[in-house]
mmCIF file of C-alpha atoms and ligand atoms in Angstrom:
data_model
loop_
_atom_site.group_PDB
_atom_site.id
_atom_site.type_symbol
_atom_site.label_atom_id
_atom_site.label_comp_id
_atom_site.label_asym_id
_atom_site.label_seq_id
_atom_site.Cartn_x
_atom_site.Cartn_y
_atom_site.Cartn_z
ATOM 1 C CA MET A 1 -83.238 11.591 -160.579
ATOM 2 C CA LYS A 2 -81.559 14.756 -160.879
ATOM 3 C CA ALA A 3 -77.671 14.638 -160.919
ATOM 4 C CA ALA A 4 -74.817 16.868 -161.763
ATOM 5 C CA VAL A 5 -72.685 15.334 -165.034
ATOM 6 C CA LEU A 6 -69.529 16.100 -166.385
ATOM 7 C CA TYR A 7 -69.836 15.855 -170.151
ATOM 8 C CA LYS A 8 -66.873 17.780 -171.378
ATOM 9 C CA PRO A 9 -63.750 19.189 -169.812
ATOM 10 C CA ASN A 10 -64.029 22.577 -169.118
ATOM 11 C CA THR A 11 -67.147 22.944 -169.303
ATOM 12 C CA PRO A 12 -70.243 23.689 -166.562
ATOM 13 C CA LEU A 13 -71.702 20.641 -164.907
ATOM 14 C CA GLU A 14 -74.969 19.641 -166.124
ATOM 15 C CA ILE A 15 -77.987 19.071 -163.928
ATOM 16 C CA VAL A 16 -79.698 16.426 -165.973
ATOM 17 C CA ASP A 17 -82.442 13.543 -165.161
ATOM 18 C CA LEU A 18 -80.949 10.434 -165.385
ATOM 19 C CA GLN A 19 -82.399 6.844 -164.929
ATOM 20 C CA GLN A 20 -81.332 4.562 -162.240
ATOM 21 C CA GLN A 21 -81.292 0.869 -161.900
ATOM 22 C CA GLY A 22 -81.951 -0.162 -158.184
ATOM 23 C CA PRO A 23 -79.198 -2.034 -155.876
ATOM 24 C CA GLN A 24 -77.962 -5.453 -157.186
ATOM 25 C CA ALA A 25 -76.292 -7.956 -154.941
ATOM 26 C CA GLY A 26 -73.926 -6.361 -152.646
ATOM 27 C CA GLU A 27 -74.919 -2.917 -153.522
ATOM 28 C CA ALA A 28 -77.175 -0.107 -151.844
ATOM 29 C CA ARG A 29 -79.248 2.812 -152.556
ATOM 30 C CA VAL A 30 -78.655 5.756 -150.744
ATOM 31 C CA LYS A 31 -80.872 9.289 -150.585
ATOM 32 C CA VAL A 32 -77.633 11.636 -150.446
ATOM 33 C CA MET A 33 -78.410 14.302 -148.064
ATOM 34 C CA ALA A 34 -75.182 16.325 -148.509
ATOM 35 C CA ALA A 35 -72.178 16.612 -150.615
ATOM 36 C CA GLY A 36 -69.147 18.834 -150.447
ATOM 37 C CA VAL A 37 -67.515 20.665 -153.198
ATOM 38 C CA CYS A 38 -63.710 19.437 -153.385
ATOM 39 C CA HIS A 39 -60.767 20.152 -155.649
ATOM 40 C CA SER A 40 -60.676 16.464 -156.595
ATOM 41 C CA ASP A 41 -63.929 16.885 -158.337
ATOM 42 C CA TRP A 42 -62.485 20.086 -159.943
ATOM 43 C CA HIS A 43 -59.563 17.873 -161.589
ATOM 44 C CA ILE A 44 -61.717 16.276 -163.319
ATOM 45 C CA MET A 45 -63.582 19.327 -164.622
ATOM 46 C CA ASN A 46 -60.519 21.018 -165.811
ATOM 47 C CA GLY A 47 -58.892 17.892 -167.488
ATOM 48 C CA ASP A 48 -56.001 17.238 -165.108
ATOM 49 C CA TRP A 49 -57.526 13.863 -164.492
ATOM 50 C CA THR A 50 -58.595 12.351 -167.717
ATOM 51 C CA LEU A 51 -61.497 9.996 -166.957
ATOM 52 C CA PRO A 52 -64.264 8.371 -169.130
ATOM 53 C CA LEU A 53 -67.157 10.771 -169.181
ATOM 54 C CA PRO A 54 -69.998 11.301 -169.001
ATOM 55 C CA MET A 55 -69.842 11.464 -165.200
ATOM 56 C CA VAL A 56 -71.589 12.100 -162.113
ATOM 57 C CA LEU A 57 -68.910 14.040 -159.888
ATOM 58 C CA GLY A 58 -68.852 14.237 -156.120
ATOM 59 C CA HIS A 59 -67.393 12.087 -153.765
ATOM 60 C CA GLU A 60 -67.741 13.825 -150.288
ATOM 61 C CA ALA A 61 -71.128 13.006 -148.772
ATOM 62 C CA ALA A 62 -73.510 11.505 -146.584
ATOM 63 C CA GLY A 63 -76.996 10.176 -146.716
ATOM 64 C CA ILE A 64 -79.755 7.868 -145.879
ATOM 65 C CA VAL A 65 -79.774 3.968 -147.141
ATOM 66 C CA ASP A 66 -83.190 3.480 -148.734
ATOM 67 C CA GLU A 67 -82.717 0.132 -150.563
ATOM 68 C CA VAL A 68 -80.070 -2.757 -150.263
ATOM 69 C CA GLY A 69 -79.459 -5.442 -152.577
ATOM 70 C CA ALA A 70 -79.196 -9.171 -151.817
ATOM 71 C CA GLY A 71 -76.641 -10.118 -149.432
ATOM 72 C CA VAL A 72 -75.874 -6.909 -147.596
ATOM 73 C CA THR A 73 -75.933 -6.962 -143.758
ATOM 74 C CA HIS A 74 -73.605 -4.581 -142.641
ATOM 75 C CA VAL A 75 -76.296 -1.703 -143.494
ATOM 76 C CA LYS A 76 -80.130 -1.512 -143.757
ATOM 77 C CA PRO A 77 -82.898 1.063 -144.859
ATOM 78 C CA GLY A 78 -82.782 4.059 -142.335
ATOM 79 C CA ASP A 79 -79.152 3.883 -141.547
ATOM 80 C CA HIS A 80 -77.182 6.869 -141.697
ATOM 81 C CA VAL A 81 -73.981 6.793 -143.677
ATOM 82 C CA ILE A 82 -70.889 8.291 -144.958
ATOM 83 C CA PHE A 83 -69.714 7.452 -148.342
ATOM 84 C CA SER A 84 -65.963 6.296 -148.338
ATOM 85 C CA PHE A 85 -64.689 7.062 -151.918
ATOM 86 C CA ARG A 86 -62.352 3.917 -151.902
ATOM 87 C CA ALA A 87 -64.103 0.358 -151.884
ATOM 88 C CA HIS A 88 -62.312 -2.209 -149.844
ATOM 89 C CA CYS A 89 -62.589 -6.117 -150.449
ATOM 90 C CA GLY A 90 -61.586 -6.965 -146.581
ATOM 91 C CA ARG A 91 -59.890 -9.921 -147.729
ATOM 92 C CA CYS A 92 -56.856 -8.851 -150.081
ATOM 93 C CA PHE A 93 -53.244 -8.247 -148.979
ATOM 94 C CA TYR A 94 -53.643 -4.405 -148.058
ATOM 95 C CA CYS A 95 -57.013 -5.044 -146.459
ATOM 96 C CA SER A 96 -55.572 -7.779 -144.357
ATOM 97 C CA ILE A 97 -53.041 -5.395 -143.102
ATOM 98 C CA GLY A 98 -55.128 -2.615 -142.145
ATOM 99 C CA ARG A 99 -54.261 -0.426 -145.231
ATOM 100 C CA SER A 100 -57.690 -0.598 -146.849
ATOM 101 C CA ILE A 101 -56.953 2.780 -148.871
ATOM 102 C CA LEU A 102 -54.940 0.443 -150.980
ATOM 103 C CA CYS A 103 -57.145 -2.341 -151.676
ATOM 104 C CA GLU A 104 -56.483 -4.486 -154.687
ATOM 105 C CA GLY A 105 -59.018 -6.636 -154.202
ATOM 106 C CA HIS A 106 -61.121 -5.228 -157.198
ATOM 107 C CA LYS A 107 -59.929 -5.162 -160.778
ATOM 108 C CA SER A 108 -62.726 -3.426 -162.151
ATOM 109 C CA VAL A 109 -62.670 0.229 -163.305
ATOM 110 C CA ARG A 110 -63.156 2.915 -160.275
ATOM 111 C CA TRP A 111 -65.982 4.840 -162.182
ATOM 112 C CA ALA A 112 -68.373 1.858 -162.360
ATOM 113 C CA MET A 113 -69.654 -1.146 -160.169
ATOM 114 C CA LEU A 114 -67.401 -3.655 -158.891
ATOM 115 C CA ASP A 115 -68.880 -6.093 -161.927
ATOM 116 C CA GLY A 116 -67.812 -3.020 -164.120
ATOM 117 C CA SER A 117 -71.740 -2.274 -165.114
ATOM 118 C CA THR A 118 -73.229 1.046 -164.502
ATOM 119 C CA ARG A 119 -76.653 1.785 -162.950
ATOM 120 C CA LEU A 120 -77.058 4.997 -164.488
ATOM 121 C CA LYS A 121 -77.933 5.994 -168.197
ATOM 122 C CA ARG A 122 -79.189 8.932 -169.929
ATOM 123 C CA ASP A 123 -81.144 8.455 -173.657
ATOM 124 C CA GLY A 124 -79.615 5.193 -173.599
ATOM 125 C CA GLN A 125 -75.954 6.234 -172.932
ATOM 126 C CA ASP A 126 -74.269 4.695 -169.829
ATOM 127 C CA VAL A 127 -73.131 7.614 -167.277
ATOM 128 C CA PHE A 128 -70.380 6.797 -164.800
ATOM 129 C CA GLN A 129 -69.921 7.527 -161.176
ATOM 130 C CA MET A 130 -66.905 9.162 -159.964
ATOM 131 C CA ALA A 131 -65.223 6.931 -157.620
ATOM 132 C CA ARG A 132 -68.090 4.313 -157.974
ATOM 133 C CA ILE A 133 -70.236 6.911 -156.232
ATOM 134 C CA GLY A 134 -70.859 10.276 -157.822
ATOM 135 C CA THR A 135 -72.641 11.991 -155.105
ATOM 136 C CA PHE A 136 -73.877 15.101 -156.696
ATOM 137 C CA SER A 137 -76.899 12.779 -157.039
ATOM 138 C CA GLU A 138 -80.156 12.727 -155.389
ATOM 139 C CA ARG A 139 -79.730 9.185 -154.699
ATOM 140 C CA VAL A 140 -76.585 6.795 -155.472
ATOM 141 C CA VAL A 141 -76.509 3.311 -155.891
ATOM 142 C CA CYS A 142 -72.711 1.812 -155.102
ATOM 143 C CA PRO A 143 -71.365 -1.047 -153.415
ATOM 144 C CA SER A 144 -72.413 -1.455 -150.062
ATOM 145 C CA GLU A 145 -68.736 -1.931 -149.062
ATOM 146 C CA MET A 146 -68.302 1.954 -149.258
ATOM 147 C CA LEU A 147 -71.167 2.933 -146.995
ATOM 148 C CA VAL A 148 -69.989 3.406 -143.120
ATOM 149 C CA PRO A 149 -72.763 3.732 -140.947
ATOM 150 C CA ILE A 150 -72.439 6.638 -138.443
ATOM 151 C CA ARG A 151 -74.858 7.890 -135.120
ATOM 152 C CA LYS A 152 -78.208 9.581 -136.444
ATOM 153 C CA ASP A 153 -77.555 12.859 -134.065
ATOM 154 C CA MET A 154 -74.556 13.897 -136.369
ATOM 155 C CA PRO A 155 -75.814 16.792 -138.711
ATOM 156 C CA TRP A 156 -75.611 16.378 -142.417
ATOM 157 C CA PRO A 157 -73.190 18.665 -144.061
ATOM 158 C CA GLN A 158 -70.633 18.005 -141.340
ATOM 159 C CA ALA A 159 -71.214 14.425 -141.839
ATOM 160 C CA ALA A 160 -70.990 14.816 -145.701
ATOM 161 C CA LEU A 161 -67.058 16.384 -144.873
ATOM 162 C CA VAL A 162 -66.186 13.128 -142.902
ATOM 163 C CA GLY A 163 -65.944 11.466 -146.360
ATOM 164 C CA CYS A 164 -63.074 13.474 -147.808
ATOM 165 C CA CYS A 165 -61.462 16.680 -146.569
ATOM 166 C CA VAL A 166 -61.606 15.753 -142.761
ATOM 167 C CA PRO A 167 -60.112 12.212 -143.049
ATOM 168 C CA THR A 168 -57.633 13.321 -145.476
ATOM 169 C CA GLY A 169 -56.480 15.889 -143.374
ATOM 170 C CA VAL A 170 -56.722 14.900 -139.815
ATOM 171 C CA GLY A 171 -55.395 11.214 -140.908
ATOM 172 C CA ALA A 172 -52.224 12.729 -142.917
ATOM 173 C CA ALA A 173 -51.219 14.204 -139.570
ATOM 174 C CA THR A 174 -52.380 11.517 -137.110
ATOM 175 C CA ARG A 175 -52.084 8.049 -139.221
ATOM 176 C CA ALA A 176 -49.905 8.727 -141.944
ATOM 177 C CA ALA A 177 -47.130 10.622 -140.404
ATOM 178 C CA LYS A 178 -48.309 10.286 -136.756
ATOM 179 C CA VAL A 179 -47.362 13.631 -135.563
ATOM 180 C CA GLU A 180 -46.023 13.477 -132.040
ATOM 181 C CA SER A 181 -47.348 15.539 -129.195
ATOM 182 C CA GLY A 182 -44.572 18.834 -129.056
ATOM 183 C CA SER A 183 -43.644 18.465 -132.364
ATOM 184 C CA SER A 184 -43.337 21.573 -135.062
ATOM 185 C CA VAL A 185 -45.183 21.315 -138.063
ATOM 186 C CA LEU A 186 -45.816 23.041 -141.658
ATOM 187 C CA VAL A 187 -49.144 22.492 -143.467
ATOM 188 C CA ILE A 188 -48.755 24.488 -146.874
ATOM 189 C CA GLY A 189 -52.637 24.835 -148.218
ATOM 190 C CA CYS A 190 -55.326 25.992 -146.170
ATOM 191 C CA GLY A 191 -58.458 24.802 -148.299
ATOM 192 C CA GLY A 192 -60.720 22.254 -146.759
ATOM 193 C CA VAL A 193 -57.925 19.509 -146.614
ATOM 194 C CA GLY A 194 -55.039 21.687 -145.125
ATOM 195 C CA LEU A 195 -57.304 23.099 -142.478
ATOM 196 C CA ASN A 196 -57.984 19.659 -141.398
ATOM 197 C CA VAL A 197 -54.408 18.847 -141.401
ATOM 198 C CA VAL A 198 -53.995 21.614 -139.051
ATOM 199 C CA GLN A 199 -56.406 20.490 -136.666
ATOM 200 C CA GLY A 200 -55.014 16.932 -136.897
ATOM 201 C CA ALA A 201 -51.848 18.509 -135.983
ATOM 202 C CA ARG A 202 -53.742 20.181 -132.693
ATOM 203 C CA LEU A 203 -55.283 16.930 -131.778
ATOM 204 C CA ALA A 204 -52.064 15.077 -131.824
ATOM 205 C CA GLY A 205 -50.570 18.088 -129.450
ATOM 206 C CA ALA A 206 -48.248 19.672 -131.764
ATOM 207 C CA ALA A 207 -46.496 22.592 -130.114
ATOM 208 C CA ARG A 208 -45.858 24.873 -133.425
ATOM 209 C CA ILE A 209 -48.461 24.687 -136.271
ATOM 210 C CA ILE A 210 -47.322 26.928 -139.169
ATOM 211 C CA ALA A 211 -49.915 27.531 -141.766
ATOM 212 C CA CYS A 212 -48.955 28.832 -145.336
ATOM 213 C CA ASP A 213 -51.382 29.944 -147.949
ATOM 214 C CA LEU A 214 -51.625 32.902 -150.553
ATOM 215 C CA VAL A 215 -55.006 33.868 -149.464
ATOM 216 C CA ASP A 216 -55.202 36.213 -146.009
ATOM 217 C CA ARG A 217 -58.659 34.763 -145.378
ATOM 218 C CA LYS A 218 -57.681 31.563 -145.393
ATOM 219 C CA LEU A 219 -54.601 31.994 -142.921
ATOM 220 C CA GLU A 220 -57.323 33.365 -140.658
ATOM 221 C CA PHE A 221 -59.483 30.204 -140.672
ATOM 222 C CA ALA A 222 -56.023 28.527 -139.991
ATOM 223 C CA THR A 223 -55.427 30.227 -136.659
ATOM 224 C CA GLU A 224 -59.582 29.458 -135.425
ATOM 225 C CA PHE A 225 -58.540 25.835 -136.576
ATOM 226 C CA GLY A 226 -55.358 25.859 -134.591
ATOM 227 C CA ALA A 227 -52.544 27.429 -136.265
ATOM 228 C CA THR A 228 -49.761 29.114 -134.113
ATOM 229 C CA HIS A 229 -48.450 31.139 -137.118
ATOM 230 C CA THR A 230 -49.095 31.828 -140.662
ATOM 231 C CA VAL A 231 -47.154 32.931 -143.222
ATOM 232 C CA ASN A 232 -48.638 34.125 -146.582
ATOM 233 C CA ALA A 233 -46.400 32.958 -149.282
ATOM 234 C CA LYS A 234 -47.123 36.009 -151.683
ATOM 235 C CA ARG A 235 -45.068 38.164 -149.070
ATOM 236 C CA GLU A 236 -42.797 35.831 -147.470
ATOM 237 C CA ASN A 237 -40.903 32.716 -148.437
ATOM 238 C CA VAL A 238 -42.366 29.892 -146.286
ATOM 239 C CA VAL A 239 -39.325 27.632 -146.131
ATOM 240 C CA ASP A 240 -37.141 30.829 -144.394
ATOM 241 C CA ARG A 241 -40.196 31.050 -142.036
ATOM 242 C CA ALA A 242 -40.361 28.008 -141.165
ATOM 243 C CA ARG A 243 -36.629 27.812 -140.350
ATOM 244 C CA GLU A 244 -36.754 31.019 -138.529
ATOM 245 C CA LEU A 245 -39.749 29.684 -136.436
ATOM 246 C CA THR A 246 -37.620 26.401 -135.449
ATOM 247 C CA GLY A 247 -34.305 27.905 -134.302
ATOM 248 C CA GLY A 248 -33.025 27.361 -137.818
ATOM 249 C CA ARG A 249 -33.316 23.444 -137.797
ATOM 250 C CA GLY A 250 -36.679 23.118 -139.997
ATOM 251 C CA VAL A 251 -39.903 21.768 -139.043
ATOM 252 C CA ASP A 252 -40.325 18.189 -137.673
ATOM 253 C CA TYR A 253 -43.316 17.618 -140.090
ATOM 254 C CA ALA A 254 -44.094 19.321 -143.361
ATOM 255 C CA PHE A 255 -47.705 18.731 -145.201
ATOM 256 C CA ASP A 256 -48.236 19.810 -148.792
ATOM 257 C CA ALA A 257 -51.833 20.059 -149.150
ATOM 258 C CA ILE A 258 -51.771 21.464 -152.252
ATOM 259 C CA GLY A 259 -49.890 19.200 -154.807
ATOM 260 C CA GLY A 260 -47.511 20.694 -157.009
ATOM 261 C CA GLU A 261 -43.967 20.964 -157.860
ATOM 262 C CA ALA A 262 -42.962 24.248 -156.017
ATOM 263 C CA THR A 263 -45.055 22.966 -153.101
ATOM 264 C CA THR A 264 -43.423 19.560 -152.933
ATOM 265 C CA LEU A 265 -39.877 21.065 -153.171
ATOM 266 C CA GLN A 266 -40.900 23.456 -150.194
ATOM 267 C CA ILE A 267 -41.992 20.733 -147.727
ATOM 268 C CA VAL A 268 -38.949 18.659 -148.223
ATOM 269 C CA ASP A 269 -36.754 21.815 -147.805
ATOM 270 C CA ALA A 270 -38.630 23.111 -144.928
ATOM 271 C CA ILE A 271 -38.281 19.919 -142.750
ATOM 272 C CA ARG A 272 -35.233 19.258 -140.459
ATOM 273 C CA ASN A 273 -32.613 16.821 -140.878
ATOM 274 C CA GLY A 274 -34.646 13.492 -140.113
ATOM 275 C CA GLY A 275 -38.137 15.169 -140.547
ATOM 276 C CA THR A 276 -41.083 14.024 -142.372
ATOM 277 C CA ALA A 277 -42.104 15.576 -145.441
ATOM 278 C CA VAL A 278 -45.900 14.577 -146.751
ATOM 279 C CA ILE A 279 -47.833 14.815 -149.943
ATOM 280 C CA VAL A 280 -51.443 15.002 -149.185
ATOM 281 C CA GLY A 281 -53.068 16.967 -151.933
ATOM 282 C CA MET A 282 -53.474 15.671 -155.098
ATOM 283 C CA ALA A 283 -51.446 17.069 -158.126
ATOM 284 C CA ALA A 284 -52.478 17.008 -161.222
ATOM 285 C CA MET A 285 -51.219 13.852 -163.159
ATOM 286 C CA ALA A 286 -48.465 15.241 -165.341
ATOM 287 C CA VAL A 287 -46.592 17.140 -162.439
ATOM 288 C CA ARG A 288 -43.043 16.131 -161.602
ATOM 289 C CA ALA A 289 -40.719 17.587 -158.848
ATOM 290 C CA PRO A 290 -36.886 17.258 -159.104
ATOM 291 C CA ILE A 291 -35.870 15.775 -155.558
ATOM 292 C CA THR A 292 -32.247 15.783 -154.873
ATOM 293 C CA PRO A 293 -31.264 12.370 -153.607
ATOM 294 C CA TYR A 294 -28.023 13.330 -152.543
ATOM 295 C CA THR A 295 -29.318 15.652 -149.868
ATOM 296 C CA MET A 296 -32.610 13.193 -148.981
ATOM 297 C CA ALA A 297 -29.713 10.681 -147.925
ATOM 298 C CA LEU A 298 -27.506 12.870 -146.324
ATOM 299 C CA GLN A 299 -30.108 14.661 -144.162
ATOM 300 C CA GLU A 300 -31.861 11.338 -143.675
ATOM 301 C CA LYS A 301 -35.325 12.859 -144.792
ATOM 302 C CA THR A 302 -38.763 11.259 -145.478
ATOM 303 C CA LEU A 303 -40.658 12.034 -148.278
ATOM 304 C CA LYS A 304 -44.208 9.972 -148.146
ATOM 305 C CA GLY A 305 -47.716 10.334 -150.062
ATOM 306 C CA THR A 306 -51.158 9.823 -148.033
ATOM 307 C CA LEU A 307 -54.387 9.032 -149.656
ATOM 308 C CA TYR A 308 -57.397 9.580 -147.822
ATOM 309 C CA GLY A 309 -55.217 10.197 -144.732
ATOM 310 C CA THR A 310 -54.312 6.634 -144.695
ATOM 311 C CA VAL A 311 -57.424 6.013 -142.641
ATOM 312 C CA GLN A 312 -59.307 2.754 -141.939
ATOM 313 C CA PRO A 313 -62.919 4.379 -142.883
ATOM 314 C CA ASN A 314 -65.006 1.672 -140.933
ATOM 315 C CA VAL A 315 -62.929 2.757 -137.732
ATOM 316 C CA ASP A 316 -61.808 6.108 -138.375
ATOM 317 C CA PHE A 317 -65.027 7.711 -139.764
ATOM 318 C CA PRO A 318 -67.344 7.071 -136.500
ATOM 319 C CA TRP A 319 -64.110 8.137 -134.415
ATOM 320 C CA LEU A 320 -63.848 11.449 -136.111
ATOM 321 C CA VAL A 321 -68.020 11.486 -136.068
ATOM 322 C CA ASP A 322 -67.355 11.200 -132.197
ATOM 323 C CA LEU A 323 -64.694 13.965 -132.153
ATOM 324 C CA TYR A 324 -67.039 16.532 -133.537
ATOM 325 C CA MET A 325 -69.833 15.395 -131.565
ATOM 326 C CA ASP A 326 -67.791 15.768 -128.345
ATOM 327 C CA GLY A 327 -66.668 19.512 -129.224
ATOM 328 C CA ARG A 328 -62.936 18.380 -130.306
ATOM 329 C CA LEU A 329 -63.172 18.719 -134.135
ATOM 330 C CA LYS A 330 -64.208 21.938 -135.608
ATOM 331 C CA LEU A 331 -66.450 21.096 -138.589
ATOM 332 C CA ASP A 332 -69.132 24.065 -138.255
ATOM 333 C CA GLN A 333 -66.600 26.648 -139.318
ATOM 334 C CA LEU A 334 -65.838 24.373 -142.279
ATOM 335 C CA VAL A 335 -69.025 24.647 -143.692
ATOM 336 C CA SER A 336 -68.747 28.154 -144.953
ATOM 337 C CA ARG A 337 -71.562 27.906 -147.363
ATOM 338 C CA THR A 338 -74.492 25.373 -148.613
ATOM 339 C CA TYR A 339 -75.817 25.453 -151.994
ATOM 340 C CA GLU A 340 -78.832 23.772 -153.892
ATOM 341 C CA LEU A 341 -77.788 21.073 -156.667
ATOM 342 C CA GLU A 342 -78.260 23.687 -159.286
ATOM 343 C CA GLU A 343 -76.020 26.286 -157.634
ATOM 344 C CA ILE A 344 -73.239 23.408 -158.115
ATOM 345 C CA ASN A 345 -71.092 25.474 -160.782
ATOM 346 C CA ASP A 346 -71.402 28.614 -158.625
ATOM 347 C CA GLY A 347 -70.012 26.236 -155.545
ATOM 348 C CA PHE A 348 -66.816 25.589 -157.718
ATOM 349 C CA ALA A 349 -66.339 29.266 -158.819
ATOM 350 C CA ARG A 350 -66.489 30.278 -154.821
ATOM 351 C CA MET A 351 -64.116 27.287 -154.074
ATOM 352 C CA LEU A 352 -61.666 28.676 -156.479
ATOM 353 C CA SER A 353 -61.886 32.149 -155.423
ATOM 354 C CA GLY A 354 -60.614 31.076 -151.848
ATOM 355 C CA GLU A 355 -63.760 32.716 -150.140
ATOM 356 C CA VAL A 356 -64.872 29.468 -148.789
ATOM 357 C CA ALA A 357 -63.315 26.939 -146.316
ATOM 358 C CA ARG A 358 -65.659 24.153 -147.992
ATOM 359 C CA GLY A 359 -69.011 24.773 -149.803
ATOM 360 C CA VAL A 360 -71.474 21.699 -149.160
ATOM 361 C CA VAL A 361 -74.415 20.931 -151.745
ATOM 362 C CA VAL A 362 -77.479 19.945 -149.431
ATOM 363 C CA PHE A 363 -80.734 18.483 -150.840
ATOM 364 C CA SER A 364 -84.066 18.446 -149.316
HETATM 365 ZN ZN1 ZN B 401 -62.071 15.062 -151.928
HETATM 366 ZN ZN1 ZN B 402 -58.903 -5.240 -150.551
#
């Protein structure tokens, strides 16, 4: 079984043959059909996030269930599923209050099965799975609770994106910030996640959507996804532009889809008094940003974070799929390029160059 494995930070992924154990109780095996190339994988590849290796990367994917272990009832062989990259036990405090992304019901590490054991080996060595799934792989064995069944007429590359960048972005606007109709929104960073914040704001009825990036091609994508104004931060000051476009007041909501010191400070500066700034993009672990508590209080600003768009995968993935099938969610335009598994390192190079909205590995 072929998979793309990271052995050492700052080295290319290796396409290798792995031995895979079948699903045990509560687990399922999925034939992966498509898997998106995401910045979160890159954070592990470049050492921003230090995780145990070797590990199969990939966490944004869809496929077909081909075998289930004992006791699995909510999916069956033949079901089309999207992977959720967060397990949810369904019983803990957070699952009970509808915040399953924060599930605290599993104590085991997030790169193995729920009991802490692994299903992949190469030459006798354990191989971990990113986010317990590791989807740059022909087949994935994972906890079945991480699989969300979807309708069978949904195309694969588009379905894969509903596993990470689409809910993360659309959810940030609609679920985490609850953007209101008629409001003004700034989105910094127009990659796969940022473009989905833009379209989430459009779906929520935002009147003014200002998109900011350093790459003009990405700003063109943003306009296609619903941005009313664009700012190239190489040429213009994004905070000044956001103020200018809102009568000097600042935007109601600002989103950082990148995750970094400068952009965190920019979203806080760009919102009006009483406004909400949301950290969406995942920064490197070591990044710090100096917030001024005095002005946060004085100006009644809110700074919040969101993981996975604060969605509930079992509810929101089918919702996003329906929105796409109804023609209201743009996903075709996100799939700029598809790759074979063997081309995956090229996929990361193209992601970093900013030439693609999203690249997707497709499996035959
Ligand atoms: Zn991702
Ligand atoms: Zn839970």
